[in-house]
PDB file of C-alpha atoms in Angstrom:
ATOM      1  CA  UNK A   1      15.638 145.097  60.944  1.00 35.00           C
ATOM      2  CA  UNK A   2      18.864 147.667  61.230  1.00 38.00           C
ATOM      3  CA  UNK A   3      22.212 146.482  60.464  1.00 42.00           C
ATOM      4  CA  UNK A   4      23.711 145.752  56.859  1.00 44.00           C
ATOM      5  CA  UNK A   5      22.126 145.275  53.982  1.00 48.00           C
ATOM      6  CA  UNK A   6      22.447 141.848  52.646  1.00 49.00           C
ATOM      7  CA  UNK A   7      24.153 141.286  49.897  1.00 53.00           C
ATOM      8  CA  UNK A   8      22.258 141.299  46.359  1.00 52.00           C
ATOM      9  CA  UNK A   9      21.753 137.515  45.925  1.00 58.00           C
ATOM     10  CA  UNK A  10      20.983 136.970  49.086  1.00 65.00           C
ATOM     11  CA  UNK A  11      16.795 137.447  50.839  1.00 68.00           C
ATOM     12  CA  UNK A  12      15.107 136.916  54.465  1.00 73.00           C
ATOM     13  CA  UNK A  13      12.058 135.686  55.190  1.00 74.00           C
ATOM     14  CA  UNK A  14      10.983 136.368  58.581  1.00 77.00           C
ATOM     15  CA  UNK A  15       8.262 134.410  60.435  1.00 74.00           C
ATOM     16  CA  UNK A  16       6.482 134.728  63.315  1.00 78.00           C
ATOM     17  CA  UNK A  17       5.167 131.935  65.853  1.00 76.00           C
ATOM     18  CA  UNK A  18       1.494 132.166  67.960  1.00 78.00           C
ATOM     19  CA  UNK A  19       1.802 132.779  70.852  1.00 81.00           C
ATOM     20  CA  UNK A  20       3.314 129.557  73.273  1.00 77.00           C
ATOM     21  CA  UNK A  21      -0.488 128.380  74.856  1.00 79.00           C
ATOM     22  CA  UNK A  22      -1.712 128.286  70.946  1.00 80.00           C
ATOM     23  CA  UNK A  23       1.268 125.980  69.953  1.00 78.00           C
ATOM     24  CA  UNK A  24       1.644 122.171  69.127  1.00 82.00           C
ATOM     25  CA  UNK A  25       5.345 121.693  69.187  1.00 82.00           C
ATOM     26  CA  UNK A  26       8.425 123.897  70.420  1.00 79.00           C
ATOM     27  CA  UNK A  27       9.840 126.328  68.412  1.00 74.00           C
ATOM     28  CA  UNK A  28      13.477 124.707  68.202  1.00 75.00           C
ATOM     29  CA  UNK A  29      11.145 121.278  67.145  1.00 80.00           C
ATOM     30  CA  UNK A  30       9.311 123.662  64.357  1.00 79.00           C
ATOM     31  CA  UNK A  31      13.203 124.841  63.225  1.00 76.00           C
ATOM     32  CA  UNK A  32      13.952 121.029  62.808  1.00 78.00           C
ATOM     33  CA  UNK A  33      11.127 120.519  60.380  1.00 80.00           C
ATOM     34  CA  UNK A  34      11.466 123.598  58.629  1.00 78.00           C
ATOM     35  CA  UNK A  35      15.191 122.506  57.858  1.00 74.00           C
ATOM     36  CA  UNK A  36      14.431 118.791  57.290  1.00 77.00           C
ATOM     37  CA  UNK A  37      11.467 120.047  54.629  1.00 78.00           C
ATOM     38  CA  UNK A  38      13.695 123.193  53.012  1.00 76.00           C
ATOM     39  CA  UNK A  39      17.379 121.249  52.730  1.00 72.00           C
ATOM     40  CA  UNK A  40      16.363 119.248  49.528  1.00 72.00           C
ATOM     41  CA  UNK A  41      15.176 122.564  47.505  1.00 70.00           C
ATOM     42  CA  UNK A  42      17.312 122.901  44.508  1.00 68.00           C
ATOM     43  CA  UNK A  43      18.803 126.367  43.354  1.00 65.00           C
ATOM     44  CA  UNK A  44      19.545 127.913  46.673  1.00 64.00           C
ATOM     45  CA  UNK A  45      21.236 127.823  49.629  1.00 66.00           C
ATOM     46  CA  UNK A  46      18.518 128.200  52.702  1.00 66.00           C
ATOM     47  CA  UNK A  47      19.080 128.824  56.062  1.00 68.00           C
ATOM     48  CA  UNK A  48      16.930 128.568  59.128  1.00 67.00           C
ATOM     49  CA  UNK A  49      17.492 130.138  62.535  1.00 65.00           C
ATOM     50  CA  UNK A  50      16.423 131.559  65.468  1.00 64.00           C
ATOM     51  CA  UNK A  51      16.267 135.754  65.949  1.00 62.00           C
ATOM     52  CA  UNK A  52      17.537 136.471  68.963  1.00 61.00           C
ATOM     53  CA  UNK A  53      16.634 139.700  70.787  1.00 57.00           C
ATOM     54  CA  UNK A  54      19.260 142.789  71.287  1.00 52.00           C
ATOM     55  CA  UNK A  55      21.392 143.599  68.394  1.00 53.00           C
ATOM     56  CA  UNK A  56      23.084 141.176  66.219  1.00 52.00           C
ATOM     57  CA  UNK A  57      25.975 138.930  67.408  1.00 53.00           C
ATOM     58  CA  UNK A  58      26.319 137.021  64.647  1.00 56.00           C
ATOM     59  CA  UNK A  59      26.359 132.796  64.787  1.00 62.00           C
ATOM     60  CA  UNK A  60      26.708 131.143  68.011  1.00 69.00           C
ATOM     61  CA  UNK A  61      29.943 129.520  66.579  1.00 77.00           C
ATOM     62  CA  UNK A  62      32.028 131.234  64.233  1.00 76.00           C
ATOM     63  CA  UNK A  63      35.192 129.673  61.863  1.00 77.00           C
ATOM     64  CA  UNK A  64      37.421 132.428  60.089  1.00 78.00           C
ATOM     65  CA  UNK A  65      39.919 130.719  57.244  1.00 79.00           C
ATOM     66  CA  UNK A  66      42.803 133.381  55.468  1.00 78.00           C
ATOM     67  CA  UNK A  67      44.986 133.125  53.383  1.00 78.00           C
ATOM     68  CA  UNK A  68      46.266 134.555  49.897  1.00 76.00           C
ATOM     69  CA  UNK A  69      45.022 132.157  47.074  1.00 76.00           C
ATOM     70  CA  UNK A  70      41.417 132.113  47.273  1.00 72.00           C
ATOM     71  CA  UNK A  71      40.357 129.232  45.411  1.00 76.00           C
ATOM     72  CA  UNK A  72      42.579 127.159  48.261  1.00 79.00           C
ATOM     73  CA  UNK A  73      40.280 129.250  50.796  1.00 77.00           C
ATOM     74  CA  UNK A  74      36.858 127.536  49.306  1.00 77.00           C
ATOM     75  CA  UNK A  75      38.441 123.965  49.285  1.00 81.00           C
ATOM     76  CA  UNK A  76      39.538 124.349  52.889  1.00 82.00           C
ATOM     77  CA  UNK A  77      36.173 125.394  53.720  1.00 80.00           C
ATOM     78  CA  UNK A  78      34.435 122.909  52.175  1.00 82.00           C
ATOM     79  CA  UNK A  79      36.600 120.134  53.816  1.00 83.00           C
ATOM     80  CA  UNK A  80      35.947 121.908  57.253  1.00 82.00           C
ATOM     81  CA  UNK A  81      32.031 121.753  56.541  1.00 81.00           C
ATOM     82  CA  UNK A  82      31.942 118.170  55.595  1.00 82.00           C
ATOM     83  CA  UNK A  83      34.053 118.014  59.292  1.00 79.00           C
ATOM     84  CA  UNK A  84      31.570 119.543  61.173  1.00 79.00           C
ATOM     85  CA  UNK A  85      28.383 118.617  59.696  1.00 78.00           C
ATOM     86  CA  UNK A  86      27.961 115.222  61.247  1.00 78.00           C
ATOM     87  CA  UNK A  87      28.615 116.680  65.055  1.00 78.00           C
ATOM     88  CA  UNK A  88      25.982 116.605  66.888  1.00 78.00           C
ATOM     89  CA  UNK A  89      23.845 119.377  68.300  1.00 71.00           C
ATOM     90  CA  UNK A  90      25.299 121.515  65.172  1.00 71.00           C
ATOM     91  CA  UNK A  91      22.083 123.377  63.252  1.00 67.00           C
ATOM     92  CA  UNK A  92      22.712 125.008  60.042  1.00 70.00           C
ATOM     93  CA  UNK A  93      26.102 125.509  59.004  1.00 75.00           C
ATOM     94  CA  UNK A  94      26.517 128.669  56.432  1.00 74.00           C
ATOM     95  CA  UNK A  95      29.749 129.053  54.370  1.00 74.00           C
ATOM     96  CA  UNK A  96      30.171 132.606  53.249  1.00 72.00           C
ATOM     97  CA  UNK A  97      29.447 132.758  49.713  1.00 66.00           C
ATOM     98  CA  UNK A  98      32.048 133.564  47.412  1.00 62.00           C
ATOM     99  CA  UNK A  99      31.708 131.816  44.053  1.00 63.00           C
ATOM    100  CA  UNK A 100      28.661 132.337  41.663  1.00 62.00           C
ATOM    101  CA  UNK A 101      28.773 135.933  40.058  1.00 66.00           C
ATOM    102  CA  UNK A 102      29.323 135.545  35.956  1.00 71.00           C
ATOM    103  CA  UNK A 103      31.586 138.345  34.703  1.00 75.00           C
ATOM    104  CA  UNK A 104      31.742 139.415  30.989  1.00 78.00           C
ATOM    105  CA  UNK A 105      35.834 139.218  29.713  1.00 84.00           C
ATOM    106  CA  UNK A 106      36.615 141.236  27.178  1.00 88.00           C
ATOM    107  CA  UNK A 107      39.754 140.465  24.821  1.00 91.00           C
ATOM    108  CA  UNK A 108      40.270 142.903  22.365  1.00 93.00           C
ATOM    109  CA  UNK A 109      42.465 141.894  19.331  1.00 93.00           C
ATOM    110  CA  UNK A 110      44.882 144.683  19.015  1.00 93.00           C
ATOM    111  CA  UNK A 111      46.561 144.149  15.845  1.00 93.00           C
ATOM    112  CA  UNK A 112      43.136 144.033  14.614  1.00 93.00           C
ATOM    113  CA  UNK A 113      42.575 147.913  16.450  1.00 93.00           C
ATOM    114  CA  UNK A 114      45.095 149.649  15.052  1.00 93.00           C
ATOM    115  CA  UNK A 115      44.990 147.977  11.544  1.00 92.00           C
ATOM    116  CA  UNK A 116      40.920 149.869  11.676  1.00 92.00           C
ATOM    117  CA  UNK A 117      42.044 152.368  13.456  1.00 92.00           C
ATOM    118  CA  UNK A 118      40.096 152.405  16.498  1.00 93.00           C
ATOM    119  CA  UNK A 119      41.019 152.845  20.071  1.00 91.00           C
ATOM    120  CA  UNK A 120      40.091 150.901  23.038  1.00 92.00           C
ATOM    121  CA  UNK A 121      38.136 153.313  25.032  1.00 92.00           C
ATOM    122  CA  UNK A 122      35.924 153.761  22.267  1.00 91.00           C
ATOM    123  CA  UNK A 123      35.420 150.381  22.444  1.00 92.00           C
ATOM    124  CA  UNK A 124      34.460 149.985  25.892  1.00 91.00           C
ATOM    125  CA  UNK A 125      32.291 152.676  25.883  1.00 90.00           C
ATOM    126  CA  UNK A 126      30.182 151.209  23.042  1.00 89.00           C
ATOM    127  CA  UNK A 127      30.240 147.885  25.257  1.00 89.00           C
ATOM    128  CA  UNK A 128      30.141 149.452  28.260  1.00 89.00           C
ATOM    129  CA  UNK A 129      26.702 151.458  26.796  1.00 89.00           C
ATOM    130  CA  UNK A 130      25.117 148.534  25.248  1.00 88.00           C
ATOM    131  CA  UNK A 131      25.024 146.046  28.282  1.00 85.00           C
ATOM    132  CA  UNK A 132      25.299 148.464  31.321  1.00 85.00           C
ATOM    133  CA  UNK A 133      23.900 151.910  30.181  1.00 88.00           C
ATOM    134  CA  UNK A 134      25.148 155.546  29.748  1.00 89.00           C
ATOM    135  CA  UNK A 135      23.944 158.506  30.640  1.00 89.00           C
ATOM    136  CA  UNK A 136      22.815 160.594  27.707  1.00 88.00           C
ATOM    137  CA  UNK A 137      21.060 163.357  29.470  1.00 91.00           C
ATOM    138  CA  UNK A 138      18.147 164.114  31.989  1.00 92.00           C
ATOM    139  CA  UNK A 139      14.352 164.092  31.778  1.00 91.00           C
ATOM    140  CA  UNK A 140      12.360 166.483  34.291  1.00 92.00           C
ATOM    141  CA  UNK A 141       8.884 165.955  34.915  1.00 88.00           C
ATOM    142  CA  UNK A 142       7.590 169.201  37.290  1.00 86.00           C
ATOM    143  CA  UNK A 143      10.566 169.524  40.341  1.00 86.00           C
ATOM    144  CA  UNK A 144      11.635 166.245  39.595  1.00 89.00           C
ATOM    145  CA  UNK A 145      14.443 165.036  37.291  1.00 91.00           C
ATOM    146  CA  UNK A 146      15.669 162.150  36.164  1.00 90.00           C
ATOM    147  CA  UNK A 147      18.507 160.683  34.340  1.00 90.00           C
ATOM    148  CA  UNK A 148      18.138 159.661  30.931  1.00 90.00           C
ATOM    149  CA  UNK A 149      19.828 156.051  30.058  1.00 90.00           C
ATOM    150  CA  UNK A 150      20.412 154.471  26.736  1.00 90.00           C
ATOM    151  CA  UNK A 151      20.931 150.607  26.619  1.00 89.00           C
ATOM    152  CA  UNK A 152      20.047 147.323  24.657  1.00 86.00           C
ATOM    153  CA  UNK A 153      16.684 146.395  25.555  1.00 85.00           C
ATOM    154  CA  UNK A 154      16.399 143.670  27.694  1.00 81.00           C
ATOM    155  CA  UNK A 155      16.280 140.197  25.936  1.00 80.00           C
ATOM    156  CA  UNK A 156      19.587 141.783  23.241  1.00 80.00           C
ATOM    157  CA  UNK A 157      21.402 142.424  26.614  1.00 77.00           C
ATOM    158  CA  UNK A 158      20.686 138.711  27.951  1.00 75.00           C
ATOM    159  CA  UNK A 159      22.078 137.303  24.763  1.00 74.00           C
ATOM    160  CA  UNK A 160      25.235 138.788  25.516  1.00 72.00           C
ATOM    161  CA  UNK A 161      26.577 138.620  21.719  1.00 79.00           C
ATOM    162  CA  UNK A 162      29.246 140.902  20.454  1.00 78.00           C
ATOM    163  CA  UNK A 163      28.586 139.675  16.849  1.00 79.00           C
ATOM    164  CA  UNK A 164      25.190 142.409  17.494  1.00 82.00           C
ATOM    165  CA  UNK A 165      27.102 145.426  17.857  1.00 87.00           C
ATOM    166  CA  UNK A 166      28.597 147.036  15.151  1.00 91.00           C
ATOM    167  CA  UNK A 167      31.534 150.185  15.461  1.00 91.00           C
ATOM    168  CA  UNK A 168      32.225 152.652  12.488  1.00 91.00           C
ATOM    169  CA  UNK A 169      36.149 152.561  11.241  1.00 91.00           C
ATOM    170  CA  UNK A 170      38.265 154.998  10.669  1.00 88.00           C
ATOM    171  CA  UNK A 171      37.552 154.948   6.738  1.00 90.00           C
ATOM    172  CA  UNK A 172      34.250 154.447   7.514  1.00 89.00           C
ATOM    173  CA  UNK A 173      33.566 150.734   6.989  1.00 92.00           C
ATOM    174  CA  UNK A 174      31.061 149.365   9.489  1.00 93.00           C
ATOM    175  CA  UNK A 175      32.668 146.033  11.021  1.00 93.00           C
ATOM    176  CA  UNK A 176      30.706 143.573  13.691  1.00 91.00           C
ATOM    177  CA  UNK A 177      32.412 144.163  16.993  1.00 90.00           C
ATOM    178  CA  UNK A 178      34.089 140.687  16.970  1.00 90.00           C
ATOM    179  CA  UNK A 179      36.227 141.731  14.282  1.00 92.00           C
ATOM    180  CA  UNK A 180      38.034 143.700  17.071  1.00 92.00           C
ATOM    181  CA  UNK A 181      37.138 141.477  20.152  1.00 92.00           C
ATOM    182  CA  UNK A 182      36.354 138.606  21.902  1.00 90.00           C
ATOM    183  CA  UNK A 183      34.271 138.013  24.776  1.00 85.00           C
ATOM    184  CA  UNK A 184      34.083 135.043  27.102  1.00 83.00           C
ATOM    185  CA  UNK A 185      31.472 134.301  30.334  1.00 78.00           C
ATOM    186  CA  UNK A 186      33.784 133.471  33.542  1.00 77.00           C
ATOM    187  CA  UNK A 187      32.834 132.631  37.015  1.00 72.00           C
ATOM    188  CA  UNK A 188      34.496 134.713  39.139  1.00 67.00           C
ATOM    189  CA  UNK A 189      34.069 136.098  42.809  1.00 64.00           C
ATOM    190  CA  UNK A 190      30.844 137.028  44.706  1.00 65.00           C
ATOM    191  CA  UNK A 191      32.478 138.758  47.240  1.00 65.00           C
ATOM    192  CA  UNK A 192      36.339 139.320  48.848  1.00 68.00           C
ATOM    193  CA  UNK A 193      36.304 140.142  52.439  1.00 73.00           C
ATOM    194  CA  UNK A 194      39.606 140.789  53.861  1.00 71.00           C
ATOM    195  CA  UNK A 195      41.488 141.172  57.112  1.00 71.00           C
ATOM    196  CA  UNK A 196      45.279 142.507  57.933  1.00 68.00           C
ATOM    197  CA  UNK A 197      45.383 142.449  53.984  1.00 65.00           C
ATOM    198  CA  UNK A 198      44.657 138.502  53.795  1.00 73.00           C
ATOM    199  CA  UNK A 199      41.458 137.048  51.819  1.00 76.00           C
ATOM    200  CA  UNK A 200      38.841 135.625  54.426  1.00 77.00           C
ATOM    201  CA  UNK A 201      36.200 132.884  54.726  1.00 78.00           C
ATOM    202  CA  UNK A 202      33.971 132.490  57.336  1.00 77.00           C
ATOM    203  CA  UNK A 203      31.815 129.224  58.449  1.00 77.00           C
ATOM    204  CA  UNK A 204      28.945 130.524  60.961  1.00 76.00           C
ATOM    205  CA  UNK A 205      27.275 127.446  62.953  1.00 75.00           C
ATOM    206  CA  UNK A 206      24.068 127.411  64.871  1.00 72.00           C
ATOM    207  CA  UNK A 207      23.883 125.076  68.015  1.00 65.00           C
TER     208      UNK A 207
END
């Protein structure tokens, strides 16, 4: 399929019908049940439509909401979902999703920085190398090369504590990282699309 890629959290599952002499019901009839049996399933939001032919034109109907303060932008579309859900001859109805991704905040104590004498960037880049990777050089194998990460390994990383990583002081006394930080897991924003500089929603709806 060309176009965009879709965003990380999101998949497709594409599936073909026989062919129209081999079928038992219609294809919009087969939609129905396939949304009926798939609306129920927990941890996910699941759409069900048609492909149509040509390139991509997007929903039949589409709502746009802008504005500035985006959490104002969900509520609004939330209300105008639980308008439009009940109308009939409306399919699914897909609210762009923008809530969901978990971001790591850091606060770093800096009375307690300068009293060690460290420095922020330092700091970072010992988090920033511990949960995300840093380069630390390249590997070739024949013509091919590749970069060389170093990171936690995998189940350290999904614990997420600070209290495991340890930075060398100026005088060098080795203190747990939360001596000099804090770190707290916050919901923020999957995605911000914007147009003429205003924060946008969009409700697609299939008829």
């Amino acid at each position: 399929l060309g176009g965009a890629e879709p965003p990380v959290y999101q998949s497709t599952i594409t599936m073909e019908f026989v062919d129209m002499e081999d079928r038992t019901m219609s294809s919009r009839t087969s939609l129905e049940n396939l949304r009926t049996d798939l609306k129920d399933l927990t941890g996910a939001r699941i759409t069900v439509e048609k492909m149509e032919e040509g390139p991509p034109t997007g929903k039949p109907v589409n709502i746009e909401i802008s504005g500035f303060d985006f959490d104002e932008l969900g509520l609004l579309s939330k209300q105008v979902k639980a308008l439009i859900v009940d109308i009939p001859g409306t399919g699914d109805i897909k609210v762009e999703q923008t809530e969901g991704l978990h971001q790591m905040m850091i606060r770093f104590k800096r009375d307690k920085i300068a009293l060690y004498g460290l420095n922020i960037d330092e700091l970072n880049r010992i988090i920033r190398t511990a949960y995300a990777g840093e380069k630390a050089g390249i590997v070739y194998e024949g013509d091919r090369r590749f970069d060389l990460t170093v990171r936690l390994k995998g189940e350290y990383r999904n614990e997420l504590e600070l209290g495991r990583l340890f930075v060398s002081t100026a005088n060098g006394e080795i203190i747990p990282l939360t001596e000099v930080a804090e770190m707290n897991i916050k919901e923020g924003p999957m995605q911000i699309t914007r147009e003429d500089a205003r924060r946008r929603i969009s409700i697609g709806i299939n008829v």
